[in-house]
């Protein structure tokens, strides 16, 4: 069964048709890169999958269930969404981690400081940053912290929206390798970075729809 299905989706903004009869099936464990020029509808696709945007026609299904008021929470709890410009708050980094892992949806996760530090080291984040303040982090450090949190959330589905665009080549490669190596996870990747172009990554090109 597909994890996420879009059936005959139509999305209009004023007179602009972003999707007109678009369908897509994402299987469990599939790794899919979504490509398309600016304005093609890449982020709109993620918003539909998360139930943040209702299509004007057609339906979005998560594990075969149509997204609606009573099913959307289960779907969202199964997905980790990471974007280019995530707001990760204004306070201390460690307080932000505490806050995320105290949410009801995440309480079952047993995340200790060493789990966090392992990922800090893996993605070349200085361990001292954990005690620091979020406004003092660079853009690339904030980005990597959002990535570390998404990994610790250990969700079955990852929606990654340009997560490597502000990082250097070495980090881009490390992060792509890490995610693409996750067995059994379903990945949807919006990225212009070549590091995600691998043989087992399926490509959906939104520019070829019209
Ligand atoms: N809330 C909105 N109101 C009006 N138009 C919108 C809205 N959201 C998106 N659009 C329009 O829909 C189109 C698709 O937007 P979307 O953000 O999905 O594009 P994208 O492919 O992610 O682009 P980019 O690569 O520039 O981020 C764009 O033309 C955008 O202006």
XYZ file of C-alpha atoms in Angstrom, residues 5-202:
198
model
C -1.265 9.239 -2.426
C -2.490 12.301 -4.231
C -5.444 11.719 -6.516
C -6.498 14.113 -9.262
C -5.337 17.104 -7.294
C -6.305 20.568 -8.382
C -4.829 23.640 -6.668
C -5.571 27.181 -7.814
C -4.365 30.448 -6.385
C -6.523 33.232 -7.825
C -6.407 32.456 -11.537
C -3.170 30.461 -11.388
C -3.506 26.688 -11.686
C -0.595 25.148 -9.772
C -1.952 21.596 -10.093
C -4.615 20.421 -12.484
C -5.392 16.726 -12.190
C -2.110 15.733 -10.539
C -1.722 12.223 -9.091
C 1.147 10.614 -7.227
C 1.780 7.476 -5.171
C 4.654 7.193 -2.743
C 5.443 3.687 -1.528
C 6.773 2.788 1.890
C 10.558 3.177 1.985
C 10.723 5.007 -1.340
C 13.213 7.844 -1.796
C 11.861 10.493 -4.125
C 13.347 13.780 -5.275
C 10.942 16.475 -6.425
C 12.270 18.897 -8.959
C 10.764 21.861 -10.747
C 11.422 25.496 -11.455
C 10.590 28.211 -8.942
C 6.826 28.394 -8.519
C 6.234 24.888 -9.949
C 4.486 23.798 -6.753
C 7.121 21.835 -4.820
C 6.393 23.364 -1.414
C 2.674 23.295 -2.205
C 2.965 19.489 -2.530
C 4.401 19.228 0.987
C 1.659 21.484 2.366
C -0.959 19.211 0.805
C 0.689 16.091 2.301
C 0.790 17.670 5.767
C -2.828 18.811 5.504
C -1.860 22.479 5.782
C -3.511 23.158 2.447
C -6.740 21.655 1.125
C -6.862 20.965 -2.614
C -9.613 22.662 -4.627
C -10.422 19.212 -6.009
C -9.087 15.683 -5.569
C -7.859 13.976 -2.445
C -4.785 13.381 -0.349
C -4.472 9.995 1.377
C -2.131 8.856 4.111
C -1.865 5.053 4.329
C -5.068 4.820 2.349
C -7.057 7.163 4.582
C -8.287 10.438 3.242
C -6.852 13.390 5.154
C -9.528 15.179 7.111
C -9.980 16.696 10.554
C -9.795 13.328 12.301
C -6.992 11.673 10.319
C -4.622 14.587 9.770
C -2.979 14.353 13.199
C -1.984 10.754 12.783
C -0.493 11.608 9.400
C 1.412 14.617 10.771
C 2.763 12.564 13.673
C 4.230 10.150 11.122
C 6.076 12.837 9.225
C 9.097 14.986 9.958
C 9.132 18.183 7.949
C 12.388 20.119 7.659
C 12.699 23.266 5.602
C 15.364 25.709 4.600
C 14.214 28.399 6.968
C 12.876 26.617 10.030
C 12.257 28.791 13.034
C 13.870 27.010 15.975
C 13.034 29.663 18.552
C 15.012 32.392 20.317
C 16.176 30.864 23.602
C 18.798 28.276 24.504
C 19.495 25.399 22.133
C 19.127 22.816 24.913
C 15.774 24.294 26.003
C 14.534 23.917 22.452
C 15.496 20.216 22.468
C 13.766 19.775 25.857
C 10.640 21.458 24.528
C 10.452 19.319 21.394
C 10.931 16.052 23.291
C 8.365 16.961 25.945
C 5.525 17.236 23.409
C 2.878 14.579 23.768
C 3.616 13.176 20.285
C 7.327 12.754 21.133
C 7.208 11.671 24.770
C 7.718 8.002 23.916
C 11.188 8.786 22.510
C 14.065 8.175 24.856
C 16.531 10.799 23.742
C 19.469 11.458 26.007
C 22.253 13.964 25.750
C 24.701 11.464 24.253
C 22.277 10.680 21.407
C 22.177 14.393 20.638
C 25.954 14.811 20.927
C 26.587 11.884 18.565
C 24.607 13.656 15.875
C 26.262 17.001 16.662
C 29.623 15.324 16.047
C 28.403 13.537 12.931
C 27.349 16.826 11.337
C 30.356 18.828 12.585
C 28.437 20.893 15.128
C 30.566 22.062 18.015
C 29.232 20.343 21.153
C 29.382 23.631 23.069
C 26.651 25.039 20.844
C 24.172 22.882 22.776
C 24.554 25.187 25.768
C 24.412 28.310 23.595
C 21.687 30.672 22.448
C 19.803 30.118 19.189
C 20.076 33.748 17.922
C 23.863 33.414 18.097
C 23.984 30.429 15.733
C 24.867 30.790 12.066
C 22.260 29.911 9.436
C 24.038 26.639 8.639
C 24.247 25.675 12.342
C 20.509 26.310 12.821
C 19.843 24.247 9.733
C 21.903 21.329 11.059
C 20.194 21.544 14.462
C 16.801 21.289 12.747
C 18.154 18.246 10.873
C 19.451 16.631 14.107
C 16.041 17.104 15.740
C 14.251 15.586 12.753
C 16.534 12.518 12.901
C 15.895 12.065 16.638
C 12.148 12.247 15.997
C 12.587 8.974 14.080
C 9.420 9.389 12.016
C 8.592 6.978 9.175
C 8.289 9.758 6.576
C 10.651 12.688 5.963
C 9.702 15.781 3.973
C 12.951 17.628 3.295
C 12.607 21.059 1.685
C 15.985 22.395 0.484
C 17.706 21.263 3.680
C 21.219 21.250 2.215
C 21.102 24.502 0.235
C 22.945 26.659 2.807
C 25.667 24.102 3.605
C 29.122 23.504 2.153
C 29.836 20.568 -0.170
C 31.238 18.288 2.540
C 28.179 18.753 4.771
C 25.748 18.445 1.853
C 27.309 15.078 1.028
C 27.272 13.884 4.663
C 23.642 14.794 5.143
C 22.459 13.309 1.856
C 24.381 10.095 2.559
C 22.900 9.857 6.038
C 19.280 10.254 4.929
C 19.617 8.117 1.800
C 21.139 5.379 3.934
C 18.134 5.185 6.269
C 16.534 1.816 5.584
C 12.774 1.654 5.544
C 12.197 5.409 5.841
C 10.207 7.169 3.168
C 11.970 10.300 1.953
C 10.614 13.147 -0.143
C 13.329 15.559 -1.066
C 13.045 18.987 -2.639
C 16.550 20.003 -3.602
C 18.648 21.488 -6.348
C 21.766 19.889 -4.880
C 23.392 17.137 -6.937
C 24.283 15.182 -3.798
C 20.719 13.825 -3.813
C 20.987 12.525 -7.395
C 21.534 8.847 -6.773
C 20.397 5.822 -8.768
C 17.915 4.602 -6.188
C 16.299 8.029 -5.833
C 13.220 8.360 -8.004
